[in-house]
mmCIF file of C-alpha atoms in Angstrom:
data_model
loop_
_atom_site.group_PDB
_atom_site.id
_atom_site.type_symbol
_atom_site.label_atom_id
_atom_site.label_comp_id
_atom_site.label_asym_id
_atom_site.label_seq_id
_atom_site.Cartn_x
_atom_site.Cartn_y
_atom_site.Cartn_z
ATOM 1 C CA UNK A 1 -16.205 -35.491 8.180
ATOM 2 C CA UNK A 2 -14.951 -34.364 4.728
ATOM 3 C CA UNK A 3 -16.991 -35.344 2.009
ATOM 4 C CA UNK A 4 -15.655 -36.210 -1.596
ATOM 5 C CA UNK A 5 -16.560 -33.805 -4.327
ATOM 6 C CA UNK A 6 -15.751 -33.219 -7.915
ATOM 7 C CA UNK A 7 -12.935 -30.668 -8.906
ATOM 8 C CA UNK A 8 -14.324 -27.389 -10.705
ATOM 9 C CA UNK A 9 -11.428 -25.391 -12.683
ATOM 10 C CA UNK A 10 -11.902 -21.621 -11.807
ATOM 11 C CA UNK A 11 -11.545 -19.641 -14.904
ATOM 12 C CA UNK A 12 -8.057 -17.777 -15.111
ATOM 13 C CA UNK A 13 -7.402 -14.526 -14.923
ATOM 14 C CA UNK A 14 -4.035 -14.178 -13.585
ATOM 15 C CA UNK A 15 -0.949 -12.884 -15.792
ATOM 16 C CA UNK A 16 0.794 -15.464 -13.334
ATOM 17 C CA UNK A 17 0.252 -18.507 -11.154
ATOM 18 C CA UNK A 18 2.046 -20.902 -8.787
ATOM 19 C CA UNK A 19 0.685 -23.787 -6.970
ATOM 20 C CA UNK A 20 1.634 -26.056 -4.478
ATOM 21 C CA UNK A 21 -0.095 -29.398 -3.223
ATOM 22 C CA UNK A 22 -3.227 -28.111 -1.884
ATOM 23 C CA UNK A 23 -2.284 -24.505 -2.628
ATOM 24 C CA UNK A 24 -2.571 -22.174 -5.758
ATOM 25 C CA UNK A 25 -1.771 -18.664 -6.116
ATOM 26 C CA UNK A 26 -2.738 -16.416 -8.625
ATOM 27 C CA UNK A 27 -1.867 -13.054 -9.571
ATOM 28 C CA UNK A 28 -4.545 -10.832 -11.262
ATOM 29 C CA UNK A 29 -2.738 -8.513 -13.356
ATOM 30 C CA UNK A 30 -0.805 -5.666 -12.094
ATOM 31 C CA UNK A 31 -2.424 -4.061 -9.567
ATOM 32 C CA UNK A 32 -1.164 -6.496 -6.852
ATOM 33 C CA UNK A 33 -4.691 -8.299 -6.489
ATOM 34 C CA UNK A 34 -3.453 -11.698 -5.334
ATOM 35 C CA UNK A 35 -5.699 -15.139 -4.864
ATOM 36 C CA UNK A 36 -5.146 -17.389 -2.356
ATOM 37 C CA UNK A 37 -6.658 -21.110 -3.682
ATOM 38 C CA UNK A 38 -7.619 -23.297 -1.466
ATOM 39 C CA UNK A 39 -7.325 -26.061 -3.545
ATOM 40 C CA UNK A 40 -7.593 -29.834 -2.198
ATOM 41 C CA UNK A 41 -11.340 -30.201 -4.080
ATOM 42 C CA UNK A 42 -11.708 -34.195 -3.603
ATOM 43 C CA UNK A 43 -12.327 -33.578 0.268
ATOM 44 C CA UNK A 44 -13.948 -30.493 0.340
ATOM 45 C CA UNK A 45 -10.693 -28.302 1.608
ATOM 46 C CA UNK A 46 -10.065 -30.251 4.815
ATOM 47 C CA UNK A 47 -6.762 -29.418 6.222
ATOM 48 C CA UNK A 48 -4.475 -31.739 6.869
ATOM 49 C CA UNK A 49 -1.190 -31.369 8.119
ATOM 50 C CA UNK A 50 0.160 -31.178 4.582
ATOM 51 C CA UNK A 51 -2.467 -28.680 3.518
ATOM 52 C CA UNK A 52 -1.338 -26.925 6.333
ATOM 53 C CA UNK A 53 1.605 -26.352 5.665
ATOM 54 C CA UNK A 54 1.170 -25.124 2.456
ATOM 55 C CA UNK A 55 -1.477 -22.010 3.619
ATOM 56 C CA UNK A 56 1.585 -21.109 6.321
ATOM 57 C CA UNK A 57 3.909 -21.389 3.540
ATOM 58 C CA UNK A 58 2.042 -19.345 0.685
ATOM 59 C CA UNK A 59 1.212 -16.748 3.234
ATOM 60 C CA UNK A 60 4.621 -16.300 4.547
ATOM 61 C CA UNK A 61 5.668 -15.367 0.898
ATOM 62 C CA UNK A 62 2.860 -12.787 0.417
ATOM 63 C CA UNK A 63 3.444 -11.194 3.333
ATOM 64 C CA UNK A 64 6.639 -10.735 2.318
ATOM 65 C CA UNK A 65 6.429 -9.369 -1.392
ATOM 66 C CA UNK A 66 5.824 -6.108 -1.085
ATOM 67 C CA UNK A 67 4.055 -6.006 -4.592
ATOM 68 C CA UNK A 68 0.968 -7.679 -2.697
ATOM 69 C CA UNK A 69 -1.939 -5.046 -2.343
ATOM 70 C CA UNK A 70 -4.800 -6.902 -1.264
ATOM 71 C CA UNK A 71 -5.674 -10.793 -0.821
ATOM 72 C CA UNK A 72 -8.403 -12.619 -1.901
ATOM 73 C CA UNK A 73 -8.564 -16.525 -0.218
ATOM 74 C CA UNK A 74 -10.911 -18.530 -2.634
ATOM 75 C CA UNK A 75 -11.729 -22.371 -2.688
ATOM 76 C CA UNK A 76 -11.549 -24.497 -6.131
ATOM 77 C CA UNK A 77 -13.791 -26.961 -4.105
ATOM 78 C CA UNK A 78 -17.573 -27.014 -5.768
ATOM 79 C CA UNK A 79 -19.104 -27.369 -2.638
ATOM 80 C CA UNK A 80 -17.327 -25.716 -0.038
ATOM 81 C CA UNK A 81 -14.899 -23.139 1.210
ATOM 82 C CA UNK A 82 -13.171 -25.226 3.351
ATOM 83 C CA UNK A 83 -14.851 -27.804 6.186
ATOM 84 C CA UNK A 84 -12.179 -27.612 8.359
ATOM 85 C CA UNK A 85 -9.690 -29.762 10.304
ATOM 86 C CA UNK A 86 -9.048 -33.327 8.106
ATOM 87 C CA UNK A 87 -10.748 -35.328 10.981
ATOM 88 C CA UNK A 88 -10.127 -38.845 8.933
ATOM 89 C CA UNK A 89 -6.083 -37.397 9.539
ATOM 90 C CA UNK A 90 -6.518 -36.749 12.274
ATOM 91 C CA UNK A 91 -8.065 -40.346 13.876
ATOM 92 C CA UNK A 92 -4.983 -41.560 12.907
ATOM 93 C CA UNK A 93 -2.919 -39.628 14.942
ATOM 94 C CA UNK A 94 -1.424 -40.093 18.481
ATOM 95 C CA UNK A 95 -1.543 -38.069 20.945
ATOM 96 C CA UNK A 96 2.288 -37.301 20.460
ATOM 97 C CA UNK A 97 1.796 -36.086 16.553
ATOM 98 C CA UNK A 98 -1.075 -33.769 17.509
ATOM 99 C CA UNK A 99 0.951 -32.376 19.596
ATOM 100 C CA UNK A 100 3.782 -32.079 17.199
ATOM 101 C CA UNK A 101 0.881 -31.035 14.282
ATOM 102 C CA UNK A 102 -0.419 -28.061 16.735
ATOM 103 C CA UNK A 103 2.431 -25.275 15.374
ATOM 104 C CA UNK A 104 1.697 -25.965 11.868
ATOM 105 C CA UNK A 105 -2.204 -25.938 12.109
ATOM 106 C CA UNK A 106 -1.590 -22.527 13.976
ATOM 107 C CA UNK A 107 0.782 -21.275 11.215
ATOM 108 C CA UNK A 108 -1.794 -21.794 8.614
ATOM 109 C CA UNK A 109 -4.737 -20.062 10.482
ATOM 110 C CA UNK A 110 -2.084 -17.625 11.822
ATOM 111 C CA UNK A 111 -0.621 -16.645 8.460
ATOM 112 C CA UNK A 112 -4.059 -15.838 6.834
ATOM 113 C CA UNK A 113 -4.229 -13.530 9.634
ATOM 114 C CA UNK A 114 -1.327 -11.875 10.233
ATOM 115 C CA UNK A 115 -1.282 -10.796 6.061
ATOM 116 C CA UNK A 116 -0.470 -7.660 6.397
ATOM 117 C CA UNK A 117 -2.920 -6.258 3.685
ATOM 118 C CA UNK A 118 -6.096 -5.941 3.629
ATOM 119 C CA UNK A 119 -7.474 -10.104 2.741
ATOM 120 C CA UNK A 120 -11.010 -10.834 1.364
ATOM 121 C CA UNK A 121 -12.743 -14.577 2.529
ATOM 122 C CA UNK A 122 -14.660 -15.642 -1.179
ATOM 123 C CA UNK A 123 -16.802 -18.348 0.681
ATOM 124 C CA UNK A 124 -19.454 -20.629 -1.119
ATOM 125 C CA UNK A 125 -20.407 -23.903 0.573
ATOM 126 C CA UNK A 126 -19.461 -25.247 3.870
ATOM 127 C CA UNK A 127 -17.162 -22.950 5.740
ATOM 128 C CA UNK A 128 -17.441 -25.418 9.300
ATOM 129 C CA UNK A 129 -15.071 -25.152 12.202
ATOM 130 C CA UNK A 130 -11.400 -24.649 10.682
ATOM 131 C CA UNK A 131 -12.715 -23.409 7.418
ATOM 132 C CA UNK A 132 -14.968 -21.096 8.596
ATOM 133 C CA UNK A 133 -11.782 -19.687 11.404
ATOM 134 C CA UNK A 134 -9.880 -18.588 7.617
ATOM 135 C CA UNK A 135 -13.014 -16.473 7.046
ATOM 136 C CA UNK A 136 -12.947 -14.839 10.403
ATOM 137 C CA UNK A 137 -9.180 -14.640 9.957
ATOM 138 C CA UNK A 138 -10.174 -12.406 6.693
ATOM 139 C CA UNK A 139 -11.016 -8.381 7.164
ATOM 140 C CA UNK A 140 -13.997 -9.077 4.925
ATOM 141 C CA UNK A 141 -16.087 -11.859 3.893
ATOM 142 C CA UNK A 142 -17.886 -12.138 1.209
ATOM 143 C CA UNK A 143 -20.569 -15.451 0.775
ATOM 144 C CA UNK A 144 -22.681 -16.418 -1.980
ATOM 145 C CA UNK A 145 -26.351 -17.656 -1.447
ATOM 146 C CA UNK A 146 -24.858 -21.063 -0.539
ATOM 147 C CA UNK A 147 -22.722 -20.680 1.872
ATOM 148 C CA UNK A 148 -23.387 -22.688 5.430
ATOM 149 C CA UNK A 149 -21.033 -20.802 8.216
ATOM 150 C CA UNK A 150 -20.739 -22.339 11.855
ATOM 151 C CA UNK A 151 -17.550 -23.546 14.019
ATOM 152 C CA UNK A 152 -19.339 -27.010 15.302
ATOM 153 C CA UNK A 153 -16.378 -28.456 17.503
ATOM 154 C CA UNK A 154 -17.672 -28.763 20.505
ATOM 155 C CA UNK A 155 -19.834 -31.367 18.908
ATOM 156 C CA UNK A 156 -16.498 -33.485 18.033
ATOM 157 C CA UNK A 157 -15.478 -32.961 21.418
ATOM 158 C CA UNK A 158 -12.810 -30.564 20.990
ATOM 159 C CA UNK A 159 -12.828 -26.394 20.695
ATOM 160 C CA UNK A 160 -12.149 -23.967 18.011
ATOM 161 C CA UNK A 161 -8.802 -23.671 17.648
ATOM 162 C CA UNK A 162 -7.830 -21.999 14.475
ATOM 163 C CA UNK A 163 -8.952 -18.699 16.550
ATOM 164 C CA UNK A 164 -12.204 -18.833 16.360
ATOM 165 C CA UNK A 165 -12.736 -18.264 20.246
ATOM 166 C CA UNK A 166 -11.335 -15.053 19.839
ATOM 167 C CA UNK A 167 -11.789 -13.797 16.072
ATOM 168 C CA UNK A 168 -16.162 -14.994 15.982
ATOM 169 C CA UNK A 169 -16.854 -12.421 19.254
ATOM 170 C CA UNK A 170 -15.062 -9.166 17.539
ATOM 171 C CA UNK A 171 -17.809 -10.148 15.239
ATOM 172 C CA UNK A 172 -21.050 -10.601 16.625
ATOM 173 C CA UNK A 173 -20.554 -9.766 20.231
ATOM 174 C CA UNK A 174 -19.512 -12.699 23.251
ATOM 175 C CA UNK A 175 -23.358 -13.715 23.789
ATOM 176 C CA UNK A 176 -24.024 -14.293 19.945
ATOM 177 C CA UNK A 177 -20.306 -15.989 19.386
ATOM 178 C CA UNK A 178 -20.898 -18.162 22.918
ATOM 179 C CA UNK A 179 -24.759 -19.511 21.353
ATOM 180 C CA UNK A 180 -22.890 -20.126 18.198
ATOM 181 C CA UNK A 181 -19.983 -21.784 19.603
ATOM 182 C CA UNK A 182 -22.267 -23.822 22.563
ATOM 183 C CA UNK A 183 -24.972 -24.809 20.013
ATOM 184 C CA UNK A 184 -22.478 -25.902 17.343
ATOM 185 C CA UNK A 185 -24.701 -25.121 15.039
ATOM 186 C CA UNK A 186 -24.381 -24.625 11.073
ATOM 187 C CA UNK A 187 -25.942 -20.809 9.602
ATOM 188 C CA UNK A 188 -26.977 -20.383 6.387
ATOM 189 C CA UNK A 189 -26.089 -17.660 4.205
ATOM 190 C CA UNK A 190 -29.276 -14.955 4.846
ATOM 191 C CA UNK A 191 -28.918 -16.091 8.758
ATOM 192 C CA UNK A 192 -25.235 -15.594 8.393
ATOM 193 C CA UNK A 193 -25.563 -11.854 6.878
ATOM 194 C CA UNK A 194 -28.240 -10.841 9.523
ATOM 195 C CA UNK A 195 -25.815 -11.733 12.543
ATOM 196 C CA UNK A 196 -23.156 -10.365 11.067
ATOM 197 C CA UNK A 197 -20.739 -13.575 10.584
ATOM 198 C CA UNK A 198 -20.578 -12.492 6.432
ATOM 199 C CA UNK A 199 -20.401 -8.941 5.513
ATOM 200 C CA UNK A 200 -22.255 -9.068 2.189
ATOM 201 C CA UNK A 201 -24.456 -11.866 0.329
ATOM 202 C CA UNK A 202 -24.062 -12.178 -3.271
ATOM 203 C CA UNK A 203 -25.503 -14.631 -5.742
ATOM 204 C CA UNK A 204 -24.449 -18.406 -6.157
ATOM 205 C CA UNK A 205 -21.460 -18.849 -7.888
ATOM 206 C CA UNK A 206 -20.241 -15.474 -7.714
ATOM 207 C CA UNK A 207 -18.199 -15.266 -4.635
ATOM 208 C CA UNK A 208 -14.953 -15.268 -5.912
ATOM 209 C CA UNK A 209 -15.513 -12.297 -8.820
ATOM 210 C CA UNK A 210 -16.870 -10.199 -6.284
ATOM 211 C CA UNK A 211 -14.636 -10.622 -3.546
ATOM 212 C CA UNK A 212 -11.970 -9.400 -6.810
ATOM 213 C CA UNK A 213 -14.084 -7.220 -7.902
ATOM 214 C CA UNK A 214 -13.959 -5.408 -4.229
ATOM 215 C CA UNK A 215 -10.309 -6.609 -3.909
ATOM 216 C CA UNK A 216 -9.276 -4.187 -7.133
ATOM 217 C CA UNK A 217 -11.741 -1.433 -5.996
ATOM 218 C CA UNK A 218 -8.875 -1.767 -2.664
ATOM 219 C CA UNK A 219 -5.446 -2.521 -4.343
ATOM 220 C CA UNK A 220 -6.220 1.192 -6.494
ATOM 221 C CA UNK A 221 -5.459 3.073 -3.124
ATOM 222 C CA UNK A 222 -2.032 3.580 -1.614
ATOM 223 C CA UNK A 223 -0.165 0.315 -0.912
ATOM 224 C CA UNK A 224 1.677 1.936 2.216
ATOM 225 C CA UNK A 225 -1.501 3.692 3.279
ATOM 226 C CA UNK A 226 -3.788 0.291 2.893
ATOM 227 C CA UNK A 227 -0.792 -1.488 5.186
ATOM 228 C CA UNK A 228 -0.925 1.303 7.852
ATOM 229 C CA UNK A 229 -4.467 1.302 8.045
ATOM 230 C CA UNK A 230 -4.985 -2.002 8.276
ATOM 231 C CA UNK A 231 -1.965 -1.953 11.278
ATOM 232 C CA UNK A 232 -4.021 0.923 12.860
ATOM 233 C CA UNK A 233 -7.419 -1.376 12.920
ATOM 234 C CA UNK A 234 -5.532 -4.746 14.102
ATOM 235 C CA UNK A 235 -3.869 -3.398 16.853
ATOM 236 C CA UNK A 236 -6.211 -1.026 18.334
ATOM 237 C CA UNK A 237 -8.987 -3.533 18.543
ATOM 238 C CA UNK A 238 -10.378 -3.339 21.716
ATOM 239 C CA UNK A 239 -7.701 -1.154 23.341
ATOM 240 C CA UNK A 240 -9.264 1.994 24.758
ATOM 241 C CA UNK A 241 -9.470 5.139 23.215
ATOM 242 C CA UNK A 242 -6.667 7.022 24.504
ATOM 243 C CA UNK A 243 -4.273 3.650 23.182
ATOM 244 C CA UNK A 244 -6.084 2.824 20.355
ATOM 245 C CA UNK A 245 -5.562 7.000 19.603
ATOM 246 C CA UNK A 246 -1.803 6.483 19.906
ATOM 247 C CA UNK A 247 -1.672 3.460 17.433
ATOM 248 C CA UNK A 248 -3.257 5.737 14.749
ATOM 249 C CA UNK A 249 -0.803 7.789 15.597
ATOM 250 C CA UNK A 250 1.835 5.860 15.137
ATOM 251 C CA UNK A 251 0.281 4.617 11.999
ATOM 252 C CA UNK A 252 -0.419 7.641 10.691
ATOM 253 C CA UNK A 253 3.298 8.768 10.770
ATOM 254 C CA UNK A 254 4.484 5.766 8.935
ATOM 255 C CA UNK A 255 2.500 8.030 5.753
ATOM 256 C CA UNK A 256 2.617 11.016 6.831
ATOM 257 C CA UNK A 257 6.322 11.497 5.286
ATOM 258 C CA UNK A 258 6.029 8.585 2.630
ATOM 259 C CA UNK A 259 6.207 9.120 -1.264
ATOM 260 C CA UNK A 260 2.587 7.773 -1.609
ATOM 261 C CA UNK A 261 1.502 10.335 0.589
ATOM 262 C CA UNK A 262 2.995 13.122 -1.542
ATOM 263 C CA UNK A 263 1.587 11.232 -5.225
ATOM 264 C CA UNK A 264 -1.678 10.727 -3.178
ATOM 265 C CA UNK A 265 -1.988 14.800 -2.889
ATOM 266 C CA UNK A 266 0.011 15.935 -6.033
ATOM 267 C CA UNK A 267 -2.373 13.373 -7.940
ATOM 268 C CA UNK A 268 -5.715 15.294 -6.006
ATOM 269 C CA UNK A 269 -4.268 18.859 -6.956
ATOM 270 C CA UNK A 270 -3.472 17.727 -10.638
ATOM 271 C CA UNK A 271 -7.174 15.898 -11.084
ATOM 272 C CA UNK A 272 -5.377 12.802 -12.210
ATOM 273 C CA UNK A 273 -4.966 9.191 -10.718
ATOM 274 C CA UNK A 274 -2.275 8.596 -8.679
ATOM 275 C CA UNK A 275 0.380 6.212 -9.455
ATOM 276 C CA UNK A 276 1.789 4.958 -6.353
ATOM 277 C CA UNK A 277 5.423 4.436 -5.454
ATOM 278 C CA UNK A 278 4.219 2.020 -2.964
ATOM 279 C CA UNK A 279 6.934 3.433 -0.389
#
C-alpha cells in the first residue's frame, strides 16, 4: 500500500518546465535532454487513474516533438520511484470501472515505452510492481544504493500488468523473471545489479544526475540516427537473425540518405563536432 512521504524539490536545471497534476516535465537546456517527473510525492508515486493519465498524456507529447533526444523518467518522491498501482484507488472501484480504468493504466505504461528515443529509468527507493514495470519500460536503468526493485502482485492476488510479464524476461532470462515474479519478492539495489534488473548502481541520491549525465552523453549523437537505432533494437528483439537482419536494414536506410548522416561524416572529415539537422 502507498505510504505517505514528505515532498523533496529537485534542484532545477531546465531552461523550461511544464507540469501537470502528478506530472512535471523539464527541459535541460538545448540539447533535447528531457525529464519525465513523476511527481505525486505524498503517496510515494502510486498511480492512480488520474496519475495515469497524465504519464499517457506527457508521453504522447514527447513522442511527438521532434526536438526530444533522449528521456530521462525521474521521481520527486524522497523515498521511492514509484510503488505502483494506487491500491487504496483501487479498493474503491467496481468491477465495471476497472474495467473502464484498464486502457488508461495501459496508456501510461505503454507510452513510457513506446518513446521513441532512447529513455533512461532514474530509480531511488521502492520501484514495486507498476513502478518498477516504468523501469523495465526504460532502455536503461539507472538505481542508486537505495533502490528496492521487485513486481510483488501475485501477492495482492493479481499479475503484472503494466508489462512486466513480458518486459522483466528480455531482462534476466524466463527462469530468473518466473522466481521473481512467483516469489514476489522485493531486490535490493547490489542484488538488483547482479541479476541484471538495473544496469548500473550509483551512490544514494544521485540517480537522477547520472541518469542526465548519461542522457546528454546520448542526446550529442544524431537525433535521426538515435531514433533508428533504437527502432532497429525494439523491433528485432527476439526475431531471428535473418528478420531481425532485415529490420536493420530497414533502419539503416531511414539514415543512410538523411542530412545527419552527411553532417555526421563531413563533421569526422573536418575534425569538428557535428551539428545535427536532426532530419
Amino acid at each position: 500500500m502507498p505510504v505517505e512521504s514528505s515532498a523533496v524539490e529537485p534542484e532545477s536545471q531546465s531552461e523550461s518546465e511544464s507540469e501537470s497534476e502528478f506530472v512535471t516535465v523539464r527541459r535541460h537546456g538545448d540539447d533535447g535532454v528531457v525529464e519525465l517527473v513523476l511527481d505525486r510525492p505524498g503517496a510515494m508515486n502510486a498511480v492512480s487513474t488520474a496519475m495515469a493519465r497524465a504519464i499517457g498524456t506527457a508521453c504522447a507529447a514527447l513522442a511527438a516533438d521532434p526536438s526530444v533526444r533522449v528521456v530521462v523518467v525521474s521521481s520527486a518522491a524522497e523515498r521511492a520511484f514509484c510503488v505502483g498501482a494506487d491500491l487504496k484507488e483501487r479498493n474503491t472501484l467496481s468491477d465495471a470501472e476497472l474495467v473502464r480504468q484498464r486502457p488508461t493504466t495501459r496508456g501510461a505504461y505503454g507510452g513510457v515505452l513506446e518513446l521513441p528515443v532512447p529513455t533512461i529509468a532514474a530509480v531511488h527507493g521502492f520501484a514495486l510492481g507498476g513502478g518498477f514495470e516504468l523501469a523495465l519500460a526504460c532502455d536503461v536503468i539507472v538505481a542508486d544504493e537505495t533502490a528496492v526493485v521487485g513486481l510483488p502482485e501475485v501477492s495482492v492476488g493479481v499479475i503484472p500488468g503494466g508489462g512486466g510479464t513480458q518486459l522483466l524476461p528480455r531482462r534476466v532470462g524466463a527462469a530468473r523473471a518466473a522466481e521473481l515474479i512467483f516469489t514476489a519478492r522485493r531486490v535490493e539495489a547490489a542484488e538488483a545489479l547482479s541479476l541484471g534488473l538495473v544496469d548500473s548502481l550509483v551512490p544514494a541520491g544521485t540517480d537522477t544526475a547520472e541518469a542526465l549525465a548519461l542522457a546528454a552523453r546520448m542526446a550529442a549523437n544524431s537525433p535521426v540516427g538515435l531514433r533508428a537505432a533504437k527502432r532497429a533494437l525494439r523491433l528485432g528483439h527476439g526475431m531471428d537473425l535473418a528478420a531481425g537482419l532485415e529490420i536493420e536494414d530497414a533502419a539503416w536506410r531511414t539514415v543512410a540518405f538523411s542530412g545527419d548522416r552527411a553532417e555526421g561524416v563531413a563533421a569526422f572529415n573536418e575534425k569538428r563536432r557535428p551539428n545535427w539537422p536532426g532530419r
